[in-house]
Amino acid sequence: MPTSTMTHDPHQPRGLPRIVIIGAGFGGLEVVRGLNLAPAVVTVIDKTNHNLFQPLLYQVATAALAPSDIAVPVRSLFTDMPRVGTLMGEVTGVDTDNKLVHVKGVPDIPYDHLVLATGSVYSWFGHDDWARHAFTLKTLDQALALRSSLLAAFEWAESRTDPDEIRRLLTFVIVGGGPTGVEMAGAIAELAHATLARDFRRIRPNSARIVLCEGGPSLLAGFPDKLSAYARHHLEDLGVEVKTGAQVETVDRDGVVAGGERIFAANVLWAAGTAATPVAAWVGAETGKGNGIKIDEHCAVPGLDGVYAVGDCTYMEDAAGHRLPGVAPVAKQQGAHVAKVLMQRLIGEPLPQPFRYDDQGQLAMVGRSAAVADLGGRVKMTGLVGWLLWSVVHLFFLIGARNRITVYLNWVWAWLTYGRGARLITAIDPQVRRDFAHLDEIAAHRPVLPPAA
């Protein structure tokens, strides 16, 4: 751990309060936007150099979009904000007594105010050993690894003669029936049954088996029953096997055991639940369900001077005593509120009213020209209308005019032709070790496809 402290930046005014934000996701960026005119020096720390629009990450994993379509360099967002600096690095801890952030390989970073916006990770519910046999979907690297594995499954199947091996390669299991699981199941079904249908000579991609396993009684928990039923019906029309009440008992190199049934599959996607990143241990904060940091009505961490937290790494309840969901709107609204709190503190004004989440509804894509939308109250949409609303909302919140235009044109082209232009196989992420050919473990630098004979 570094023992030195980062010196003063000669390009920044001396004496200004120092605000450090850990995480450049939805919540972290919203804090920065609200502090644009603040009399303070702001430092944003993230382990990557880009901001990622996670709601469309599944489309990268299924070859509908390229990585650059849904991500932008963090530095490019702050070009016109001279008091905002960025640092790509891995935070290893926080010294709240001396107000220092420890970053791997660099001197400690001092702060006067600290905002934790580190997001969430997938939870394996006590079965961490399952992680080596399943994909998750939180980062671009994971999306690209999954994309390569999905596409390579068809390539490997084309060269196989054993019917059982072909069947295993062309079986895809998604664990978790929330929005990510539903969207992935529909996208894989359309990829197999439409996009790839005419590309192969020996196999029939439209014979691929896509299985969606949900431990609860219905898909899209939290959505109205009518919308959940619509999503299930549409997925089944696409050829997806929907298994509700199917608790996963095992995830291994052969596939999964769910609801007492062994499903042999070369590709398993885990989308069954999340937990906060272990940021609470950095600051010694009290946690709630899902390991989220408990925060007060102004998103401050009780007992820690100048420390705030927003987004998926937090635990906050609504007026009814229910935990706020781990979704982008919560992170954005909390981020905006923390920015107001900090601004008021900096200028010596009274604090704003306590934070209250404004639930504007929820959306989920089910497939081509089909989505479900619950806008709260009596407004519910399905089908083409829901899909159009889903598309408009996602384009609106996507960062960057170039990305909006590119994504829109890709969607139009895909809708007209069923084509997907990002069907490239690259090296599998070495951290996602997959037994693809069922022959041996894929080594860190082994390509997805075997070398030519």
Coordinates of C-alpha atoms in Angstrom, one line a residue:
M1 CA 0.0 0.0 0.0
P2 CA 1.4 3.4 -0.9
T3 CA 2.7 5.5 2.0
S4 CA 3.0 8.7 0.0
T5 CA 0.2 11.1 -0.8
M6 CA -0.6 12.5 -4.2
T7 CA 0.8 16.1 -4.5
H8 CA -1.2 19.1 -5.5
D9 CA -2.1 19.4 -9.2
P10 CA -0.4 22.5 -10.5
H11 CA -3.3 23.1 -12.9
Q12 CA -5.9 23.3 -10.1
P13 CA -6.5 26.2 -7.7
R14 CA -5.0 25.7 -4.2
G15 CA -7.3 25.6 -1.2
L16 CA -10.4 24.3 -2.9
P17 CA -12.2 21.4 -1.2
R18 CA -11.4 18.0 -2.7
I19 CA -14.2 15.7 -3.8
V20 CA -13.3 12.2 -4.8
I21 CA -15.9 10.0 -6.6
I22 CA -15.2 6.3 -6.9
G23 CA -17.0 4.8 -9.9
A24 CA -17.9 6.4 -13.3
G25 CA -21.2 4.7 -13.8
F26 CA -24.7 6.2 -13.7
G27 CA -24.5 7.5 -10.2
G28 CA -21.0 8.7 -10.3
L29 CA -21.5 10.7 -13.5
E30 CA -24.6 12.3 -12.2
V31 CA -22.7 13.6 -9.2
V32 CA -20.1 15.1 -11.5
R33 CA -22.7 16.8 -13.6
G34 CA -24.3 18.4 -10.6
L35 CA -20.9 19.7 -9.4
N36 CA -20.0 21.4 -12.7
L37 CA -20.0 24.9 -11.2
A38 CA -19.0 23.8 -7.7
P39 CA -16.1 25.6 -5.9
A40 CA -14.2 22.3 -5.6
V41 CA -11.7 20.1 -7.3
V42 CA -13.3 16.8 -8.4
T43 CA -11.4 13.5 -9.0
V44 CA -13.2 10.5 -10.6
I45 CA -11.6 7.1 -10.1
D46 CA -12.6 4.1 -12.1
K47 CA -10.9 0.8 -12.9
T48 CA -11.7 1.3 -16.6
N49 CA -11.3 4.3 -18.9
H50 CA -14.9 4.3 -20.1
N51 CA -18.5 4.8 -19.0
L52 CA -20.6 1.8 -20.0
F53 CA -24.3 1.9 -20.8
Q54 CA -25.1 -1.4 -19.1
P55 CA -28.8 -1.7 -20.2
L56 CA -27.6 -2.5 -23.8
L57 CA -24.7 -4.7 -22.8
Y58 CA -26.7 -7.8 -23.7
Q59 CA -26.8 -6.6 -27.3
V60 CA -23.0 -6.6 -27.4
A61 CA -23.1 -10.1 -26.1
T62 CA -25.5 -11.2 -28.8
A63 CA -23.6 -9.5 -31.7
A64 CA -26.2 -6.8 -32.3
L65 CA -23.9 -3.9 -31.3
A66 CA -20.2 -3.3 -31.0
P67 CA -18.5 -2.3 -27.7
S68 CA -17.9 1.3 -28.8
D69 CA -21.6 1.7 -29.5
I70 CA -22.5 1.7 -25.8
A71 CA -19.3 3.1 -24.2
V72 CA -17.5 6.4 -24.2
P73 CA -14.1 7.4 -22.7
V74 CA -14.6 9.0 -19.3
R75 CA -12.1 11.8 -20.0
S76 CA -14.1 12.9 -23.1
L77 CA -17.1 13.7 -20.9
F78 CA -15.2 16.2 -18.8
T79 CA -13.3 18.1 -21.5
D80 CA -15.1 21.3 -20.7
M81 CA -14.9 20.8 -16.9
P82 CA -11.4 22.0 -16.0
R83 CA -11.8 21.3 -12.3
V84 CA -12.7 17.6 -12.9
G85 CA -9.9 15.1 -13.3
T86 CA -10.0 11.4 -13.9
L87 CA -7.8 8.5 -12.7
M88 CA -8.0 4.9 -14.1
G89 CA -7.0 2.7 -11.2
E90 CA -8.1 0.0 -8.8
V91 CA -9.1 1.2 -5.4
T92 CA -7.9 -1.1 -2.7
G93 CA -9.2 0.7 0.4
V94 CA -10.2 3.9 2.2
D95 CA -8.6 5.5 5.3
T96 CA -11.6 7.4 6.7
D97 CA -9.6 8.6 9.7
N98 CA -7.1 10.4 7.5
K99 CA -9.4 10.9 4.6
L100 CA -7.3 9.0 2.0
V101 CA -8.2 6.8 -0.9
H102 CA -5.7 3.9 -1.5
V103 CA -5.3 3.2 -5.2
K104 CA -3.1 0.3 -6.4
G105 CA 0.3 1.5 -7.7
V106 CA -0.2 5.2 -7.1
P107 CA 0.1 7.6 -4.1
D108 CA -2.8 7.9 -1.7
I109 CA -5.5 10.4 -2.8
P110 CA -6.7 12.9 -0.2
Y111 CA -10.3 13.9 0.0
D112 CA -12.6 16.3 1.9
H113 CA -15.7 14.6 0.5
L114 CA -16.0 11.1 -0.8
V115 CA -18.7 9.5 -3.0
L116 CA -18.9 5.7 -3.3
A117 CA -20.5 4.7 -6.6
T118 CA -19.0 1.3 -7.2
G119 CA -22.1 -0.6 -8.4
S120 CA -22.8 -4.3 -7.9
V121 CA -21.5 -7.7 -8.7
Y122 CA -23.3 -11.0 -9.3
S123 CA -24.1 -13.1 -6.3
W124 CA -23.7 -16.8 -6.4
F125 CA -25.7 -17.4 -3.2
G126 CA -22.8 -19.2 -1.4
H127 CA -21.7 -21.2 -4.5
D128 CA -18.7 -19.2 -5.7
D129 CA -17.3 -22.3 -7.3
W130 CA -20.1 -22.0 -9.9
A131 CA -18.5 -18.8 -11.3
R132 CA -15.9 -20.7 -13.3
H133 CA -18.6 -22.5 -15.2
A134 CA -20.9 -19.6 -16.1
F135 CA -20.7 -16.3 -17.8
T136 CA -21.9 -13.1 -16.2
L137 CA -22.7 -9.8 -17.8
K138 CA -21.4 -6.6 -16.1
T139 CA -18.4 -5.5 -18.2
L140 CA -17.5 -5.2 -21.9
D141 CA -14.9 -7.9 -21.4
Q142 CA -17.5 -10.3 -20.1
A143 CA -19.9 -9.4 -23.0
L144 CA -17.2 -10.0 -25.6
A145 CA -16.2 -13.3 -24.0
L146 CA -19.9 -14.4 -24.0
R147 CA -20.3 -13.3 -27.6
S148 CA -17.3 -15.3 -28.7
S149 CA -18.5 -18.3 -26.8
L150 CA -22.1 -18.1 -28.2
L151 CA -20.9 -17.8 -31.8
A152 CA -18.1 -20.4 -31.4
A153 CA -20.7 -22.9 -30.2
F154 CA -22.2 -22.9 -33.6
E155 CA -18.8 -23.1 -35.3
W156 CA -17.7 -26.1 -33.2
A157 CA -21.1 -27.8 -33.8
E158 CA -20.6 -27.5 -37.5
S159 CA -17.4 -29.6 -37.3
R160 CA -18.8 -32.3 -34.9
T161 CA -20.3 -35.6 -35.8
D162 CA -21.5 -36.8 -32.3
P163 CA -25.2 -35.9 -32.0
D164 CA -24.9 -35.6 -28.2
E165 CA -22.0 -33.2 -28.5
I166 CA -23.8 -31.1 -31.1
R167 CA -26.9 -31.0 -28.9
R168 CA -24.8 -29.8 -25.9
L169 CA -23.0 -27.2 -28.0
L170 CA -26.3 -25.8 -29.2
T171 CA -27.9 -25.7 -25.8
F172 CA -27.9 -22.3 -24.0
V173 CA -29.0 -21.9 -20.4
I174 CA -29.8 -18.5 -18.8
V175 CA -30.3 -18.6 -15.1
G176 CA -32.5 -15.8 -13.8
G177 CA -35.8 -14.5 -15.1
G178 CA -35.3 -10.8 -14.5
P179 CA -34.8 -8.2 -17.2
T180 CA -31.3 -9.3 -18.1
G181 CA -32.3 -13.0 -18.3
V182 CA -35.4 -12.3 -20.4
E183 CA -33.6 -10.0 -22.8
M184 CA -30.7 -12.4 -23.2
A185 CA -33.0 -15.4 -23.8
G186 CA -35.0 -13.5 -26.5
A187 CA -31.8 -12.2 -28.2
I188 CA -30.1 -15.6 -28.3
A189 CA -33.3 -17.1 -29.7
E190 CA -33.4 -14.6 -32.5
L191 CA -29.7 -14.9 -33.2
A192 CA -30.1 -18.7 -33.6
H193 CA -33.4 -18.9 -35.3
A194 CA -33.1 -16.0 -37.6
T195 CA -29.7 -14.4 -38.0
L196 CA -27.7 -17.6 -38.3
A197 CA -30.4 -19.8 -39.8
R198 CA -28.8 -19.8 -43.4
D199 CA -25.1 -19.5 -42.5
F200 CA -24.3 -23.1 -41.9
R201 CA -24.3 -26.2 -44.1
R202 CA -24.2 -29.2 -41.7
I203 CA -26.2 -28.0 -38.6
R204 CA -29.5 -26.2 -38.3
P205 CA -29.0 -23.2 -35.9
N206 CA -32.7 -22.9 -35.5
S207 CA -32.7 -26.2 -33.7
A208 CA -30.7 -24.6 -30.9
R209 CA -32.2 -25.1 -27.4
I210 CA -32.5 -21.9 -25.3
V211 CA -33.6 -22.6 -21.7
L212 CA -34.5 -19.8 -19.2
C213 CA -34.5 -21.0 -15.6
E214 CA -36.2 -18.9 -12.9
G215 CA -36.5 -20.0 -9.3
G216 CA -39.5 -17.9 -8.6
P217 CA -43.1 -18.5 -9.8
S218 CA -42.9 -16.0 -12.7
L219 CA -40.6 -14.0 -14.9
L220 CA -39.8 -10.3 -14.3
A221 CA -40.5 -10.3 -10.6
G222 CA -41.8 -6.8 -9.7
F223 CA -43.6 -6.3 -13.0
P224 CA -47.4 -6.7 -13.1
D225 CA -48.7 -10.2 -13.7
K226 CA -50.1 -9.3 -17.1
L227 CA -46.7 -8.1 -18.3
S228 CA -44.9 -11.1 -16.9
A229 CA -47.3 -13.5 -18.6
Y230 CA -46.9 -11.6 -21.9
A231 CA -43.1 -11.9 -21.6
R232 CA -43.3 -15.6 -21.0
H233 CA -45.8 -16.2 -23.9
H234 CA -43.6 -14.2 -26.3
L235 CA -40.4 -16.0 -25.3
E236 CA -42.1 -19.3 -25.8
D237 CA -43.3 -18.2 -29.3
L238 CA -39.6 -17.5 -30.0
G239 CA -38.8 -21.1 -29.0
V240 CA -37.4 -20.4 -25.6
E241 CA -38.1 -23.0 -22.9
V242 CA -39.2 -21.1 -19.8
K243 CA -38.9 -23.0 -16.6
T244 CA -40.3 -21.2 -13.5
G245 CA -40.0 -22.6 -10.0
A246 CA -36.8 -24.2 -11.2
Q247 CA -34.2 -23.6 -8.5
V248 CA -30.7 -24.1 -9.8
E249 CA -28.9 -26.9 -7.8
T250 CA -25.7 -27.2 -9.7
V251 CA -23.6 -25.4 -12.3
D252 CA -20.7 -27.3 -13.6
R253 CA -18.7 -28.1 -16.8
D254 CA -21.6 -30.2 -18.1
G255 CA -24.3 -27.5 -17.7
V256 CA -26.8 -27.1 -14.9
V257 CA -29.2 -29.0 -12.7
A258 CA -32.3 -27.0 -12.3
G259 CA -35.6 -28.1 -10.8
G260 CA -34.2 -31.6 -10.6
E261 CA -33.4 -31.8 -14.3
R262 CA -29.9 -32.1 -15.7
I263 CA -29.5 -29.8 -18.7
F264 CA -26.3 -30.4 -20.7
A265 CA -25.1 -27.1 -22.1
A266 CA -21.9 -25.6 -23.3
N267 CA -22.9 -22.1 -22.4
V268 CA -24.5 -20.9 -19.2
L269 CA -25.3 -17.3 -18.4
W270 CA -25.8 -16.4 -14.7
A271 CA -28.2 -13.5 -14.3
A272 CA -29.9 -14.6 -11.1
G273 CA -29.0 -12.0 -8.6
T274 CA -26.6 -9.2 -7.5
A275 CA -25.0 -7.9 -4.4
A276 CA -23.2 -4.7 -3.7
T277 CA -19.5 -4.5 -4.4
P278 CA -17.4 -5.1 -1.1
V279 CA -17.0 -1.4 -0.7
A280 CA -18.6 -1.4 2.8
A281 CA -15.4 -3.1 4.1
W282 CA -13.3 -0.2 2.8
V283 CA -15.0 2.2 5.1
G284 CA -16.3 -0.1 7.9
A285 CA -19.9 0.9 7.1
E286 CA -23.1 -0.9 8.4
T287 CA -24.7 -2.9 5.6
G288 CA -28.2 -4.1 4.8
K289 CA -29.6 -6.8 2.5
G290 CA -27.3 -7.6 -0.4
N291 CA -24.3 -6.2 1.4
G292 CA -25.4 -2.6 0.5
I293 CA -24.1 0.3 2.5
K294 CA -26.8 1.8 4.7
I295 CA -27.2 5.5 3.9
D296 CA -29.3 8.2 5.5
E297 CA -31.9 10.5 3.9
H298 CA -29.1 12.5 2.1
C299 CA -27.2 9.4 0.9
A300 CA -24.5 10.0 3.6
V301 CA -22.9 7.1 5.3
P302 CA -23.8 7.4 9.1
G303 CA -20.8 7.9 11.3
L304 CA -18.4 8.8 8.6
D305 CA -17.6 12.4 8.0
G306 CA -17.9 13.5 4.4
V307 CA -18.7 10.1 3.0
Y308 CA -21.6 9.4 0.7
A309 CA -22.8 6.4 -1.4
V310 CA -25.1 6.1 -4.4
G311 CA -26.5 3.4 -6.6
D312 CA -26.3 -0.4 -6.4
C313 CA -23.7 -0.4 -3.7
T314 CA -26.2 1.1 -1.2
Y315 CA -29.1 0.0 0.9
M316 CA -31.9 2.5 1.2
E317 CA -35.6 1.9 1.9
D318 CA -38.6 3.7 0.5
A319 CA -41.5 5.0 2.5
A320 CA -43.1 1.5 2.6
G321 CA -40.0 -0.1 4.0
H322 CA -38.9 -1.8 0.7
R323 CA -35.4 -1.6 -0.5
L324 CA -34.9 0.6 -3.5
P325 CA -34.1 -1.5 -6.6
G326 CA -30.7 -1.7 -8.1
V327 CA -31.5 0.1 -11.3
A328 CA -30.1 3.0 -13.2
P329 CA -32.8 5.6 -12.3
V330 CA -32.1 5.1 -8.6
A331 CA -28.4 5.6 -9.1
K332 CA -29.0 8.7 -11.2
Q333 CA -31.4 10.3 -8.8
Q334 CA -29.3 9.6 -5.8
G335 CA -26.3 11.0 -7.6
A336 CA -28.1 14.2 -8.5
H337 CA -29.2 14.5 -4.8
V338 CA -25.7 14.0 -3.5
A339 CA -24.5 16.7 -5.9
K340 CA -27.1 19.1 -4.5
V341 CA -26.1 18.2 -0.9
L342 CA -22.4 18.8 -1.6
M343 CA -23.1 22.1 -3.5
Q344 CA -25.1 23.4 -0.6
R345 CA -22.5 22.4 1.9
L346 CA -19.8 24.1 -0.2
I347 CA -21.6 27.4 -0.4
G348 CA -22.9 27.3 3.2
E349 CA -26.6 27.0 2.3
P350 CA -29.3 24.8 4.0
L351 CA -29.5 21.2 2.8
P352 CA -32.1 20.2 0.2
Q353 CA -35.2 18.2 1.2
P354 CA -34.4 14.5 2.0
F355 CA -34.0 12.2 -0.9
R356 CA -37.1 10.5 -2.3
Y357 CA -37.0 8.2 -5.2
D358 CA -39.4 9.0 -8.1
D359 CA -40.3 5.7 -9.6
Q360 CA -41.0 6.4 -13.3
G361 CA -41.6 2.7 -14.2
Q362 CA -39.6 -0.2 -15.7
L363 CA -39.0 -1.6 -19.1
A364 CA -37.8 -4.9 -20.6
M365 CA -37.2 -6.0 -24.1
V366 CA -38.6 -9.4 -24.9
G367 CA -37.7 -9.7 -28.6
R368 CA -38.1 -8.2 -32.1
S369 CA -40.9 -5.6 -31.9
A370 CA -41.9 -6.7 -28.5
A371 CA -41.3 -5.3 -25.0
V372 CA -43.1 -4.7 -21.8
A373 CA -43.4 -1.3 -20.1
D374 CA -44.8 -0.6 -16.7
L375 CA -45.1 3.2 -16.2
G376 CA -46.7 2.9 -12.8
G377 CA -50.3 3.4 -12.0
R378 CA -52.6 2.2 -14.8
V379 CA -50.2 2.7 -17.7
K380 CA -48.9 -0.6 -19.1
M381 CA -47.7 -1.4 -22.6
T382 CA -46.8 -4.5 -24.5
G383 CA -45.8 -5.5 -28.0
L384 CA -44.8 -2.9 -30.6
V385 CA -45.8 0.1 -28.6
G386 CA -43.8 -1.1 -25.6
W387 CA -40.9 -1.8 -27.9
L388 CA -41.0 1.7 -29.4
L389 CA -41.1 3.2 -25.9
W390 CA -38.2 1.0 -24.8
S391 CA -36.1 2.1 -27.9
V392 CA -36.8 5.8 -27.4
V393 CA -35.9 5.7 -23.7
H394 CA -32.7 3.8 -24.2
L395 CA -31.6 6.1 -27.1
F396 CA -32.4 9.1 -24.9
F397 CA -30.2 8.0 -22.0
L398 CA -27.4 6.7 -24.2
I399 CA -24.4 9.1 -23.9
G400 CA -23.1 10.7 -27.1
A401 CA -24.7 11.7 -30.3
R402 CA -22.5 9.4 -32.3
N403 CA -23.6 6.4 -30.2
R404 CA -27.2 7.3 -30.5
I405 CA -27.0 7.5 -34.3
T406 CA -25.0 4.3 -34.6
V407 CA -27.3 2.3 -32.3
Y408 CA -30.4 3.6 -34.1
L409 CA -29.0 2.7 -37.5
N410 CA -28.0 -0.7 -36.3
W411 CA -31.5 -1.3 -34.9
V412 CA -33.1 -0.2 -38.1
W413 CA -30.9 -2.5 -40.2
A414 CA -31.4 -5.4 -37.9
W415 CA -35.2 -4.9 -37.9
L416 CA -35.2 -4.9 -41.7
T417 CA -32.8 -7.7 -42.3
Y418 CA -32.5 -9.7 -39.1
G419 CA -28.8 -9.1 -39.5
R420 CA -26.2 -8.6 -36.7
G421 CA -23.0 -6.9 -37.8
A422 CA -20.8 -7.7 -34.8
R423 CA -20.6 -11.5 -35.3
L424 CA -16.8 -11.6 -34.5
I425 CA -15.1 -14.3 -32.4
T426 CA -12.3 -13.0 -30.3
A427 CA -10.2 -14.6 -27.6
I428 CA -12.2 -15.7 -24.5
D429 CA -11.5 -13.6 -21.4
P430 CA -9.0 -15.7 -19.4
Q431 CA -10.9 -15.0 -16.3
V432 CA -13.9 -16.7 -17.7
R433 CA -12.6 -20.3 -18.0
R434 CA -14.9 -22.4 -20.1
D435 CA -14.8 -26.1 -21.0
F436 CA -16.0 -25.5 -24.5
A437 CA -15.1 -28.6 -26.4
H438 CA -15.7 -30.8 -23.4
L439 CA -12.1 -32.1 -23.9
D440 CA -10.0 -30.0 -21.5
E441 CA -10.0 -26.6 -19.8
I442 CA -9.4 -23.6 -22.0
A443 CA -6.1 -22.1 -21.0
A444 CA -5.6 -18.4 -20.5
H445 CA -4.3 -17.6 -24.0
R446 CA -6.0 -20.4 -25.9
P447 CA -8.2 -19.2 -28.8
V448 CA -11.8 -20.1 -28.8
L449 CA -11.6 -22.1 -32.0
P450 CA -9.1 -25.0 -32.4
P451 CA -6.1 -24.5 -34.7
A452 CA -6.6 -25.7 -38.3
A453 CA -5.4 -29.2 -38.9

